[in-house]
Short mmCIF file of C-alpha atoms in Angstrom, two decimals:
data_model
loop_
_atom_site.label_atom_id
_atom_site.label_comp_id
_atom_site.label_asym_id
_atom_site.label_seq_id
_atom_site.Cartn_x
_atom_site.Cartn_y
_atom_site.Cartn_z
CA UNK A 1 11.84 19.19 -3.38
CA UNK A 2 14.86 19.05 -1.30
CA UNK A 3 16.92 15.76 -1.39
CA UNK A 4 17.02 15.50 2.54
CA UNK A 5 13.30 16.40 1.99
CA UNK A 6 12.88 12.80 -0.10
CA UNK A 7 15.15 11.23 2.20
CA UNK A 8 12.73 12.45 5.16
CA UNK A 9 9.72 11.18 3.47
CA UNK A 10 11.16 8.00 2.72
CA UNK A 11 12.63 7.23 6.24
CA UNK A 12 8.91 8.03 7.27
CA UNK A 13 7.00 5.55 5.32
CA UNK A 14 9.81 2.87 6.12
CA UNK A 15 8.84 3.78 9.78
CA UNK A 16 5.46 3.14 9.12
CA UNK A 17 5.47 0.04 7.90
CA UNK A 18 7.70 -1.70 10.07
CA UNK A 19 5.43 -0.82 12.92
CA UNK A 20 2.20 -1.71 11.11
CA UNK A 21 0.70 -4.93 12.56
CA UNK A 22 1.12 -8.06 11.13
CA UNK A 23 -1.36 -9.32 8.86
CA UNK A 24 -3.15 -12.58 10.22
CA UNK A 25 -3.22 -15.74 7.83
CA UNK A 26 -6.89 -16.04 6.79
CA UNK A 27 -8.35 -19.42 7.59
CA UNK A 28 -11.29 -21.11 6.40
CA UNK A 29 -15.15 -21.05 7.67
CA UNK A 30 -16.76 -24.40 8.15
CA UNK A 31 -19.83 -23.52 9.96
CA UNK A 32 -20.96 -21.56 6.67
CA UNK A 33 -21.77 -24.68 4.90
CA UNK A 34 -23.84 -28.00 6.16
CA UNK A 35 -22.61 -30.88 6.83
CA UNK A 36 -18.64 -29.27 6.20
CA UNK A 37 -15.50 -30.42 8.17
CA UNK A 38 -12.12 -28.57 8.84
CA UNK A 39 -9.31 -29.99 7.29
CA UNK A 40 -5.62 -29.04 8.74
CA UNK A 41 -2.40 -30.03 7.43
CA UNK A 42 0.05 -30.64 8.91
CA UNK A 43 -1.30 -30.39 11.91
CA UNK A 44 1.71 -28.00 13.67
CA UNK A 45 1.89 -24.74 11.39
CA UNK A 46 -0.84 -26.40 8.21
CA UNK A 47 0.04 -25.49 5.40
CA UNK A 48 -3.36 -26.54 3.74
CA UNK A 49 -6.45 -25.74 5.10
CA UNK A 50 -10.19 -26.00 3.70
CA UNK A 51 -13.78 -27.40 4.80
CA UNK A 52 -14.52 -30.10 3.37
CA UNK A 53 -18.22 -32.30 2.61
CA UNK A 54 -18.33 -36.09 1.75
CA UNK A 55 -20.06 -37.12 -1.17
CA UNK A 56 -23.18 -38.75 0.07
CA UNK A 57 -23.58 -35.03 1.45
CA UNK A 58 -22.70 -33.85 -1.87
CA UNK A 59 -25.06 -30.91 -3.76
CA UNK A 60 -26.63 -30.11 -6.01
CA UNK A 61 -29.41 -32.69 -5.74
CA UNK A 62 -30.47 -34.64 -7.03
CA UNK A 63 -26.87 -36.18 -8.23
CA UNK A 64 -24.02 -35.03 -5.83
CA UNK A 65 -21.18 -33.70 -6.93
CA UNK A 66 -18.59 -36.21 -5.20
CA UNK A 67 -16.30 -34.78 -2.13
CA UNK A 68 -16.95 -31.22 -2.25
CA UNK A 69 -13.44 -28.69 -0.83
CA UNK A 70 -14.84 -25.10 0.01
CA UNK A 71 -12.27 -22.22 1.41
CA UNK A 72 -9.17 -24.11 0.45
CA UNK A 73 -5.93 -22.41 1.44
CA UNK A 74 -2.73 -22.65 0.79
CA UNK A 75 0.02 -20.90 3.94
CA UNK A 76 -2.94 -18.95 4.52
CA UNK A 77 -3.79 -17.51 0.94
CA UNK A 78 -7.30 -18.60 -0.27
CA UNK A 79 -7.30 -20.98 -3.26
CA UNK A 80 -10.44 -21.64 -4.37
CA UNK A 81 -13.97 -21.15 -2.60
CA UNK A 82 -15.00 -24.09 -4.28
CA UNK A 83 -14.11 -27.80 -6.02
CA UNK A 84 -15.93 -30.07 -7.03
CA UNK A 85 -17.44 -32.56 -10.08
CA UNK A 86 -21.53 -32.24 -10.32
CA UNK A 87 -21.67 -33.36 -13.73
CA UNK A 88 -20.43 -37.75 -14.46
CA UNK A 89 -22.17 -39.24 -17.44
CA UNK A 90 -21.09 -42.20 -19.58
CA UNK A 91 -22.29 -43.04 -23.22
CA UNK A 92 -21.78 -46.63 -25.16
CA UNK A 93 -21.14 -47.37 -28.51
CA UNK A 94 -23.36 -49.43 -30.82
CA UNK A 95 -25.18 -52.28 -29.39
CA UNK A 96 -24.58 -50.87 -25.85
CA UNK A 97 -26.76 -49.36 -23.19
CA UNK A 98 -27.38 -45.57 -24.88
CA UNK A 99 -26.15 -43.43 -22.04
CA UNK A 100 -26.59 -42.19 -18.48
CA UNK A 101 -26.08 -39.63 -16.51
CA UNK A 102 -24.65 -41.10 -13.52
CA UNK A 103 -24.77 -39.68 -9.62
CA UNK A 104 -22.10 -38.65 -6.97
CA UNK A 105 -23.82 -38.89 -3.71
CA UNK A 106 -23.82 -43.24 -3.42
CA UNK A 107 -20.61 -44.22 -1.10
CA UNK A 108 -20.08 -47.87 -1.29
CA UNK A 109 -17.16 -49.22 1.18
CA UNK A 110 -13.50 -49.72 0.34
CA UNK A 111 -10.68 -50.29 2.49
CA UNK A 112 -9.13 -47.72 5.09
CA UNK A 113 -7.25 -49.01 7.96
CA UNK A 114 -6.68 -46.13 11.02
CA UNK A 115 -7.35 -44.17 13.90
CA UNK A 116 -9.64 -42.11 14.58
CA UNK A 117 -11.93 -44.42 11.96
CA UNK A 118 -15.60 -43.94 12.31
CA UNK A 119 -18.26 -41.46 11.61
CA UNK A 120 -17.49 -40.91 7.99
CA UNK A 121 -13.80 -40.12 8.55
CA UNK A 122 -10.63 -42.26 8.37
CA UNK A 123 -7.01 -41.40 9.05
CA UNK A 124 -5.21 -43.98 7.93
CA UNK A 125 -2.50 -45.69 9.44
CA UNK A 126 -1.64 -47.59 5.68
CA UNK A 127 -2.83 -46.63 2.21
CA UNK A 128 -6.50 -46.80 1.55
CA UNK A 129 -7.35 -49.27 -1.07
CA UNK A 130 -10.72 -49.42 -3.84
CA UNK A 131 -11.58 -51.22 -6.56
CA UNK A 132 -8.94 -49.27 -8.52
CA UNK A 133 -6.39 -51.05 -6.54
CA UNK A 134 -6.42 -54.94 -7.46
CA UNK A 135 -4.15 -56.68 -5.60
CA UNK A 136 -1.91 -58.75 -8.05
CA UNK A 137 -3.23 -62.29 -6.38
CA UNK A 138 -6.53 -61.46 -7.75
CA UNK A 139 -6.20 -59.77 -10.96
CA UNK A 140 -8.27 -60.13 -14.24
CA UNK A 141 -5.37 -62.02 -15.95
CA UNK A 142 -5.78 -64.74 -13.16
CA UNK A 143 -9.52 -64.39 -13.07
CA UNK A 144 -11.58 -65.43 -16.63
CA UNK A 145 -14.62 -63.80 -14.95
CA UNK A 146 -12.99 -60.24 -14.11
CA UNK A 147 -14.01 -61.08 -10.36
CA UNK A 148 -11.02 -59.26 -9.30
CA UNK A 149 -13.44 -55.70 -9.48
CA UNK A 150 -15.47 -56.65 -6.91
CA UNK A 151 -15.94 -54.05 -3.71
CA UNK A 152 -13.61 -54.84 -1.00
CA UNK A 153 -13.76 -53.73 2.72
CA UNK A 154 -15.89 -51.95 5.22
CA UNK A 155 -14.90 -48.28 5.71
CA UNK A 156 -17.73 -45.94 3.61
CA UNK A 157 -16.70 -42.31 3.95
CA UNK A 158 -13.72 -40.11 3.62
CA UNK A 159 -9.80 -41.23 4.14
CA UNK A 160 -7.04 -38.91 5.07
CA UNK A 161 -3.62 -39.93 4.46
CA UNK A 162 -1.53 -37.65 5.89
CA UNK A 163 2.10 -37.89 4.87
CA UNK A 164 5.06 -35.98 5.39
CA UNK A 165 4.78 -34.26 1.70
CA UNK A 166 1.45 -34.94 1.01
CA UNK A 167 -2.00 -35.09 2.28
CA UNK A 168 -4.22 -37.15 0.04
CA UNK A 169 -8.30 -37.53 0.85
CA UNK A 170 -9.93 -41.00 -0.50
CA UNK A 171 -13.52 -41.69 -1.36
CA UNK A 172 -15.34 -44.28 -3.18
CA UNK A 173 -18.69 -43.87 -5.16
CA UNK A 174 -20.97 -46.13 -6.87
CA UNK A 175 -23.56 -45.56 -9.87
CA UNK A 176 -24.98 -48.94 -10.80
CA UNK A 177 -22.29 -51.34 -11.70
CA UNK A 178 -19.66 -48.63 -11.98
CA UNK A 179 -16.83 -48.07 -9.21
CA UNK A 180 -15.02 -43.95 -8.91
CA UNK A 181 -12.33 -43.67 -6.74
CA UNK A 182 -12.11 -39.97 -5.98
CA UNK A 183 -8.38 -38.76 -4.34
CA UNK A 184 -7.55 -35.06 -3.56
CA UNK A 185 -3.35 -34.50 -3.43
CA UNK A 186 -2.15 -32.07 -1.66
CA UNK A 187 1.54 -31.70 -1.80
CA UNK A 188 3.53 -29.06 0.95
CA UNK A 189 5.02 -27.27 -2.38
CA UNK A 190 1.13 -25.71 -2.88
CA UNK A 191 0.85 -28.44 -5.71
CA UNK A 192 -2.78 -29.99 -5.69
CA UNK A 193 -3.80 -33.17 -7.98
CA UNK A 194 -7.47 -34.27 -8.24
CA UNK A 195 -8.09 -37.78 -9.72
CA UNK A 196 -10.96 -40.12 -10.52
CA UNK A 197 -10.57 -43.65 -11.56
CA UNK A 198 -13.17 -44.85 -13.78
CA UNK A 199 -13.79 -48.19 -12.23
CA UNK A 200 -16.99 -51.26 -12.63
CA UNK A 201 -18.02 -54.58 -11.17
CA UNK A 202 -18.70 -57.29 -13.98
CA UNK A 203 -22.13 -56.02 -15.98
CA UNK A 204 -23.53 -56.62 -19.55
CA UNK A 205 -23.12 -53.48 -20.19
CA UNK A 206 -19.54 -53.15 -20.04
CA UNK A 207 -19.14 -55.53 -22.91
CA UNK A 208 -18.98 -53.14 -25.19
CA UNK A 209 -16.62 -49.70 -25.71
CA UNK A 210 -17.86 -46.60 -23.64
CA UNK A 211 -16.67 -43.55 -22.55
CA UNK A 212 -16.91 -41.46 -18.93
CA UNK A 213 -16.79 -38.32 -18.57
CA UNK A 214 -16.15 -36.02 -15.61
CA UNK A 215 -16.95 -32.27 -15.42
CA UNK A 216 -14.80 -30.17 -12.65
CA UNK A 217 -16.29 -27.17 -11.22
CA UNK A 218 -13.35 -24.91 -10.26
CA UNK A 219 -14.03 -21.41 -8.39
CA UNK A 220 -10.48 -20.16 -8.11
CA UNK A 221 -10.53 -17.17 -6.05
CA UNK A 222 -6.77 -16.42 -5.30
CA UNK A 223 -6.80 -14.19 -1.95
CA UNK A 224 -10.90 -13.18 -2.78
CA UNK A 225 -13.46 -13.46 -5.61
CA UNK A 226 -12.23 -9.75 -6.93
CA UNK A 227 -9.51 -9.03 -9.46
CA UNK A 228 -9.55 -12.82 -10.78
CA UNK A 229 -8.09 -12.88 -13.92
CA UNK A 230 -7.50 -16.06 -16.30
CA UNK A 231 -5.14 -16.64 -19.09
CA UNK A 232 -5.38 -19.65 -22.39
CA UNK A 233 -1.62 -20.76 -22.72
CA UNK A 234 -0.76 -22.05 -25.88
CA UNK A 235 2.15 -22.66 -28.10
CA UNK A 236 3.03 -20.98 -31.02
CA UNK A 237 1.48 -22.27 -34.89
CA UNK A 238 2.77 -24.89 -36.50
CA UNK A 239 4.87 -23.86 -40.20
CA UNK A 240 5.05 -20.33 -39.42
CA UNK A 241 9.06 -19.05 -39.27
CA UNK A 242 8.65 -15.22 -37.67
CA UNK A 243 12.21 -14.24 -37.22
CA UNK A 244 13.22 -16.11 -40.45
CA UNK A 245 16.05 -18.27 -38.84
CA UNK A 246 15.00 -21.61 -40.11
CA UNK A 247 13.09 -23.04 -37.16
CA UNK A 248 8.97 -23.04 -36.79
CA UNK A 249 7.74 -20.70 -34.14
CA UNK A 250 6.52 -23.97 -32.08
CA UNK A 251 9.90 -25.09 -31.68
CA UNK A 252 12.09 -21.68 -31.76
CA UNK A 253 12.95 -20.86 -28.15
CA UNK A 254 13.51 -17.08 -29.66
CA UNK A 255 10.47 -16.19 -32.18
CA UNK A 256 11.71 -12.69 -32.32
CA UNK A 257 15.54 -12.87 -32.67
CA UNK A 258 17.07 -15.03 -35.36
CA UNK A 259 19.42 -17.92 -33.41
CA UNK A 260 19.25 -21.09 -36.15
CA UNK A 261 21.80 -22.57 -33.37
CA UNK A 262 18.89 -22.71 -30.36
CA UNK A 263 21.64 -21.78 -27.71
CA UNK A 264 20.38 -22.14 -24.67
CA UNK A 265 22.89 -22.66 -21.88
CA UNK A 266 21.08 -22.47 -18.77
CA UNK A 267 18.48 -25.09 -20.46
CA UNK A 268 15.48 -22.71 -19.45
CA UNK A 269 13.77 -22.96 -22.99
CA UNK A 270 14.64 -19.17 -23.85
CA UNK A 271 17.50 -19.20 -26.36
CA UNK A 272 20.56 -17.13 -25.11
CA UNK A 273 19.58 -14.48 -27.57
CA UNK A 274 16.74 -13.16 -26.16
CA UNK A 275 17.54 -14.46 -22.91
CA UNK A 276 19.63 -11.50 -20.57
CA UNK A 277 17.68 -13.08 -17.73
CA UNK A 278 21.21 -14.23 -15.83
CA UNK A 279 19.33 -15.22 -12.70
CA UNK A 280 16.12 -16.18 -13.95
CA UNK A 281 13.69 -14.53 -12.19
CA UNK A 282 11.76 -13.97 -15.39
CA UNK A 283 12.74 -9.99 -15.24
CA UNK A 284 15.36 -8.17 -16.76
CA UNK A 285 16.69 -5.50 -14.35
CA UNK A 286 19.50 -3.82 -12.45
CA UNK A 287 20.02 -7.49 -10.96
CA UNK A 288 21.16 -9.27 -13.92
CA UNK A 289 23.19 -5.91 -14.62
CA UNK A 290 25.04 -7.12 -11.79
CA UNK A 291 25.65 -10.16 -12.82
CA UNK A 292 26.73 -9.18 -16.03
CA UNK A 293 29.22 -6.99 -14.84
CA UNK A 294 30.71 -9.81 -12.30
CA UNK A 295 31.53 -11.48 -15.90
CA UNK A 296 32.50 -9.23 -18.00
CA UNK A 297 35.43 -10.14 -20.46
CA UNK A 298 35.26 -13.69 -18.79
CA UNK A 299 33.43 -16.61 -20.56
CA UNK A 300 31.01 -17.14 -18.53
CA UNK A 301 28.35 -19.55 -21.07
CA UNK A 302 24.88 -18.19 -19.44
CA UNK A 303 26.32 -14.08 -20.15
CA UNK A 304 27.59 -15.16 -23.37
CA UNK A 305 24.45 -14.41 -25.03
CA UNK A 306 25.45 -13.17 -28.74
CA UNK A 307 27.49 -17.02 -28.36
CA UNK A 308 31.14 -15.35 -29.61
CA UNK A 309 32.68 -16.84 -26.56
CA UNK A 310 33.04 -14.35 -24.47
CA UNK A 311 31.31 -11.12 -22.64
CA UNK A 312 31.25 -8.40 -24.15
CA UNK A 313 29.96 -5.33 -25.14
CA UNK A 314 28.00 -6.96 -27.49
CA UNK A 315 25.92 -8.98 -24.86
CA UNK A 316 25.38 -5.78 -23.32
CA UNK A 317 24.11 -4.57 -26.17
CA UNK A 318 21.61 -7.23 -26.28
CA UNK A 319 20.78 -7.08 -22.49
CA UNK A 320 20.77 -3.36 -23.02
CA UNK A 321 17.47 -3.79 -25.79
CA UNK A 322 15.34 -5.88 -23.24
CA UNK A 323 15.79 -4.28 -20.38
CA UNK A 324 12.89 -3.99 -17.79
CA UNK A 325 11.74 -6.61 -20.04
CA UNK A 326 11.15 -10.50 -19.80
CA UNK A 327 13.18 -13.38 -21.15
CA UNK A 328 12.36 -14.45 -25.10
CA UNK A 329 9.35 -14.83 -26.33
CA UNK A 330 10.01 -18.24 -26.39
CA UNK A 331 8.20 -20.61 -28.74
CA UNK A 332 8.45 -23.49 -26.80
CA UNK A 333 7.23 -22.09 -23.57
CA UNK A 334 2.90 -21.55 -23.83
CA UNK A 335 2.10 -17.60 -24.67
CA UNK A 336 -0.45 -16.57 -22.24
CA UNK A 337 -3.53 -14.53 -23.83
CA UNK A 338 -6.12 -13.42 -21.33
CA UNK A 339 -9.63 -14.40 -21.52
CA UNK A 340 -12.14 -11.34 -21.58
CA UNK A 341 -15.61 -13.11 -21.72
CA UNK A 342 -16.94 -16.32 -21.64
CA UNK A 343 -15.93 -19.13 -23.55
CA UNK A 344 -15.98 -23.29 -23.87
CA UNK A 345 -14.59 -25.49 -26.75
CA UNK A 346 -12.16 -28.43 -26.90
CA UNK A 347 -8.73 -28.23 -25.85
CA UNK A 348 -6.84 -28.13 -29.28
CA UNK A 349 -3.98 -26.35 -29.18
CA UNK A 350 -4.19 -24.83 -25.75
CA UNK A 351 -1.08 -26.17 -23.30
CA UNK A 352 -2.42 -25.00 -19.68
CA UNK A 353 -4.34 -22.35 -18.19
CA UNK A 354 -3.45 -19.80 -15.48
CA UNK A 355 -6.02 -18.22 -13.31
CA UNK A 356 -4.14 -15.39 -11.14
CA UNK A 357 -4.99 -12.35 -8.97
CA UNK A 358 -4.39 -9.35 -10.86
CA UNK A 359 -3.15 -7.44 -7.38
CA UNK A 360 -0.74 -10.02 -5.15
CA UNK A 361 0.30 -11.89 -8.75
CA UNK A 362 -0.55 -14.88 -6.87
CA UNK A 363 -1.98 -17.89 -9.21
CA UNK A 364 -2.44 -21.13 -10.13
CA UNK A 365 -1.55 -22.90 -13.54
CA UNK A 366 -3.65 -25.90 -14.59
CA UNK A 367 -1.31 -28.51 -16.27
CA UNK A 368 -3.85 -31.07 -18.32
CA UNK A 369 -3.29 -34.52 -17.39
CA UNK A 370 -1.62 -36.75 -20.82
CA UNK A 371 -4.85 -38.43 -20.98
CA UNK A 372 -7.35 -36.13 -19.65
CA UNK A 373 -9.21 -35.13 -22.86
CA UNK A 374 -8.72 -38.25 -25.00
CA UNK A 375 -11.51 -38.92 -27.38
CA UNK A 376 -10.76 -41.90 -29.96
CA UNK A 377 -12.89 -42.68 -32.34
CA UNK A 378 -13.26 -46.71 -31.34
CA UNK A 379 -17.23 -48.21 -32.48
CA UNK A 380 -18.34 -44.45 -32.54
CA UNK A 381 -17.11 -40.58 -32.43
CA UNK A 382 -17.20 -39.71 -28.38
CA UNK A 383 -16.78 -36.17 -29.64
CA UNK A 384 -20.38 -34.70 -29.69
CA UNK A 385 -21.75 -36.01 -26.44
CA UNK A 386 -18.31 -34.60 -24.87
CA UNK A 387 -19.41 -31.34 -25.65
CA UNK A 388 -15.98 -29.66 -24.98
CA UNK A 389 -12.95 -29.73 -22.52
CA UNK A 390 -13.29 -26.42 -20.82
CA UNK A 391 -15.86 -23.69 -20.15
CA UNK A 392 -14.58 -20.40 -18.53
CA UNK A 393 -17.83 -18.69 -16.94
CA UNK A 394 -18.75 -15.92 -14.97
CA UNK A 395 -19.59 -17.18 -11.23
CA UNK A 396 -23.60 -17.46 -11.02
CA UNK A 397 -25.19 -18.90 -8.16
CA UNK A 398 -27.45 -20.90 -10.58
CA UNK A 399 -25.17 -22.78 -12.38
CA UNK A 400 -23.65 -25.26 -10.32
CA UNK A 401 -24.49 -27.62 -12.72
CA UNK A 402 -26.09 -27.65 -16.17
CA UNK A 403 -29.42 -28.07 -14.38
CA UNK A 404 -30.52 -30.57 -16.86
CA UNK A 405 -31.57 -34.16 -16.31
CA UNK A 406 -29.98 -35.34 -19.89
CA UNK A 407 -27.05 -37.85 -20.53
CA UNK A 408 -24.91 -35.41 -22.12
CA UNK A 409 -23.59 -32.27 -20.29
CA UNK A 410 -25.04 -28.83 -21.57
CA UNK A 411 -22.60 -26.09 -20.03
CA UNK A 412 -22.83 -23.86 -23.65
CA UNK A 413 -26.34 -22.67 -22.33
CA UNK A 414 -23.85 -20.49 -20.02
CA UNK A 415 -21.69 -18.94 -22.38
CA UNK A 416 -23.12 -15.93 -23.08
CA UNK A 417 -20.66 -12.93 -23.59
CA UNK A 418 -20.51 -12.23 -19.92
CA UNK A 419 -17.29 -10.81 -18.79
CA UNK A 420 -14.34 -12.65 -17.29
CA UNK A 421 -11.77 -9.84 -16.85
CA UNK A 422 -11.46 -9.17 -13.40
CA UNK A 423 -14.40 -10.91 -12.13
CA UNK A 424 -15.44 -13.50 -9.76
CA UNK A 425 -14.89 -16.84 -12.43
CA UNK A 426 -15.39 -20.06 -12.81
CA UNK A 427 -13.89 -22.99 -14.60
CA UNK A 428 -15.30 -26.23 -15.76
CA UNK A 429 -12.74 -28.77 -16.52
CA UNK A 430 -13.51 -32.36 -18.76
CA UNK A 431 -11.33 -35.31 -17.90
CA UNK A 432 -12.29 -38.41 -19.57
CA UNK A 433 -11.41 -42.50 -19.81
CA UNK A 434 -11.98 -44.69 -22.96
CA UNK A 435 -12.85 -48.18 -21.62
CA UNK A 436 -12.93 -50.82 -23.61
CA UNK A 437 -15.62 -53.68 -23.99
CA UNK A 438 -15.09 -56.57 -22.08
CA UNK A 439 -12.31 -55.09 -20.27
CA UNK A 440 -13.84 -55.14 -16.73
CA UNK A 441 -10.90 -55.07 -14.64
CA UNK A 442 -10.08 -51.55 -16.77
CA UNK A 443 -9.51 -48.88 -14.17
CA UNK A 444 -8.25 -45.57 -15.48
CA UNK A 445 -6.87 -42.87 -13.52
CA UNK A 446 -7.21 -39.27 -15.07
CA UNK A 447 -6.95 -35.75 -13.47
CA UNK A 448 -4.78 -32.58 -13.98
CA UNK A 449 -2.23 -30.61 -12.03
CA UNK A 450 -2.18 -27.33 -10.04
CA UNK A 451 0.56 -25.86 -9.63
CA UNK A 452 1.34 -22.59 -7.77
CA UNK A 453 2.62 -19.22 -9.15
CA UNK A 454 4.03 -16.75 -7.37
CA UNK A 455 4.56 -15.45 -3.63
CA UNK A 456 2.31 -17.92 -1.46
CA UNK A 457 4.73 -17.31 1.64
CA UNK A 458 3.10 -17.78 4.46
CA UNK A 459 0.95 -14.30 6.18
CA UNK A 460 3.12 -12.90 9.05
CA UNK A 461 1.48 -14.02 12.33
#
């Protein structure tokens, strides 16, 4: 075909699509779920939106699942079309209580201070405040008889506390003598924290070591249950030297290029070796051949990447053998593998997890909280009735919990070879708190972090 031909064509399609009509931002559908309220943020031009269900509400029955998010969206991208923790137990060590599987759907009242503040719902004109938050006049160090956790104010229900760069959603839930202070974070960046604080009032039952444990239900569908894919990120192993330059694979920031001096300039974790990435964009291309040639012959330290001191034909040797490539590998930077079927175990050596739509390359990375998975051997081994950290499943209708009335959680029923490449999936998420006997006024905070990857710009109006 002609040239002018192409050019034709191509004038055409750019025609096209600038007169194609904008896409509208999708936005979530309360009146598909009971008992569901719409959540905007901010209120001119949200940025997060999603129905959400407070906990005495919460299902399945007959234990809740604390305050349940459905449609969540992010500048108009669905999230997740679900969030939520149906599965709390708690298990003592010797000379305790045994264990329990403990319920989500009790409020009990906590302080929230605001306008509009009935009903269930509370914006708050201050921060809300639980039995997580002690005030220092009335701590357990002041207080022989650990009255300090003791259930303060009147407000039972939901508070929003909407900032400037966050939105965060308060709760409070009892089971017995224990205390959970549940908080969704939103941040404006896309970034969204869940947290539970492991709280009690003053029972004999607390006097000696114990564990909780709290199992996240996570349906991530980025923009739509189809083409879901999710990835295990780990580091490299420990003692193995691939590129033979004297540094372990976990801690070489180029396993594949031999650089015993670690350059690394533009402090990205990718050594300047294997790193012709000049403007970081994690891509290799005709853009960073640009920026190469701006530099050539100078001495520019990010260009430099053979590390002679200056730019050269030899860097563009190197930037030559990795084009329409990506920066390293890196060994200090998690190597994503993608999970094909169904799996569950503990947490070893895994770093994060990154569930992502196969299509847009829109996804989320889940960052594990430092203490999220801790399981010390104290008066016992917590291990076993942990069962695991993580369960990736295929999304089933009939397993929104482990529909069993035992202490300890049973999700490994579910793994059973079904797919996970491309399908609609699910993850199940452990976060845990070692509390010590005696220790009443113990409140510990646990949770991971989501943060965003890739284009979430807002949809064109």
């Amino acid at each position: 075909m002609k040239r002018s031909h192409w050019m034709s064509l191509l004038l055409l399609a750019l025609s096209v699509t600038a007169f194609q009509a904008p896409a509208n931002a999708a936005a979530p559908n309360c009146a598909s779920y009971s008992n569901t309220n719409l959540m905007s943020w901010p209120a001119e031009d949200p940025v997060w939106e999603f129905c959400w269900r407070r906990l005495r509400d919460s299902v399945p029955t007959p234990n809740g699942s604390s305050v349940e998010l459905f449609e969540v969206h992010f500048n108009g991208h669905l999230v997740s079309d679900r969030m939520h923790m149906p599965i709390l137990n708690v298990e003592y060590g010797p000379g305790g209580c045994g264990c329990f599987r403990d319920w989500f759907d009790q409020e009990v009242r906590f302080e929230a201070t605001g306008l509009p503040c009935a009903n269930g719902y509370c914006e708050v004109i201050e921060s809300p405040r639980t039995i997580c938050d002690c005030a220092p006049s009335d701590t357990c160090d002041s207080n022989p008889n650990n009255a300090c956790n003791v259930d303060v104010g009147s407000f039972v229900g939901v508070a929003a506390d909407k900032g400037t760069e966050r939105l965060t959603l308060t709760s409070h839930a009892a089971a017995g003598w224990y205390r959970y202070t549940v908080n969704w974070h939103f941040e404006i960046d896309g970034t969204i924290i869940p947290e539970i604080g492991f709280g009690a009032t003053p029972n004999g039952c607390t006097d000696t070591n114990h564990y909780h444990h709290g199992y996240y239900r996570l349906d991530f569908d980025i923009n739509g249950p189809d083409n879901d894919e999710v990835f295990v990120e780990r580091l490299a192993d420990d003692g193995i030297d691939t590129d033979s330059d004297g540094i372990d694979d976990n801690q070489d920031n180029c396993l594949a290029v031999s650089n015993p001096d670690q350059r690394d300039t533009d402090g990205d974790q990718f050594g300047n070796m294997c790193d012709a990435d000049l403007n970081n964009d994690l891509q290799i291309n005709f853009a960073d051949l640009g920026i190469m040639k701006s530099r050539f012959f100078g001495t520019d330290p990010d260009a430099d990447l053979s590390g002679d001191g200056a730019v050269n034909f030899t860097d563009l040797g190197l930037m030559k053998q990795a084009f329409f490539g990506a920066p390293g590998p890196s060994g200090t930077i998690p190597q994503p593998q993608k999970v094909l079927e169904e799996l569950g175990s503990y947490v070893e050596d895994v770093q994060s997890w990154l569930f992502k739509d196969s299509v847009t390359g829109r996804g989320y990375r889940l960052l594990p909280g430092r203490t999220d998975h801790v399981l010390e051997v104290t008066t016992f081994d917590p291990v076993p009735f942990a069962k695991g950290d993580y369960w990736v499943l295929a999304q089933n209708n009939n397993e929104l919990d482990d529909n069993t009335f035992g202490c300890a959680a049973d999700l490994d029923e579910f793994v059973n070879g079904e797919s996970t490449d491309g399908e609609d999936i699910v993850f199940w998420y452990r976060i845990g708190d070692k509390h010590i006997g005696l220790d009443e006024c113990h409140c510990g905070r646990v949770g991971p972090r989501f943060e965003p990857v890739g284009d979430w710009s807002p949809e064109v109006q």
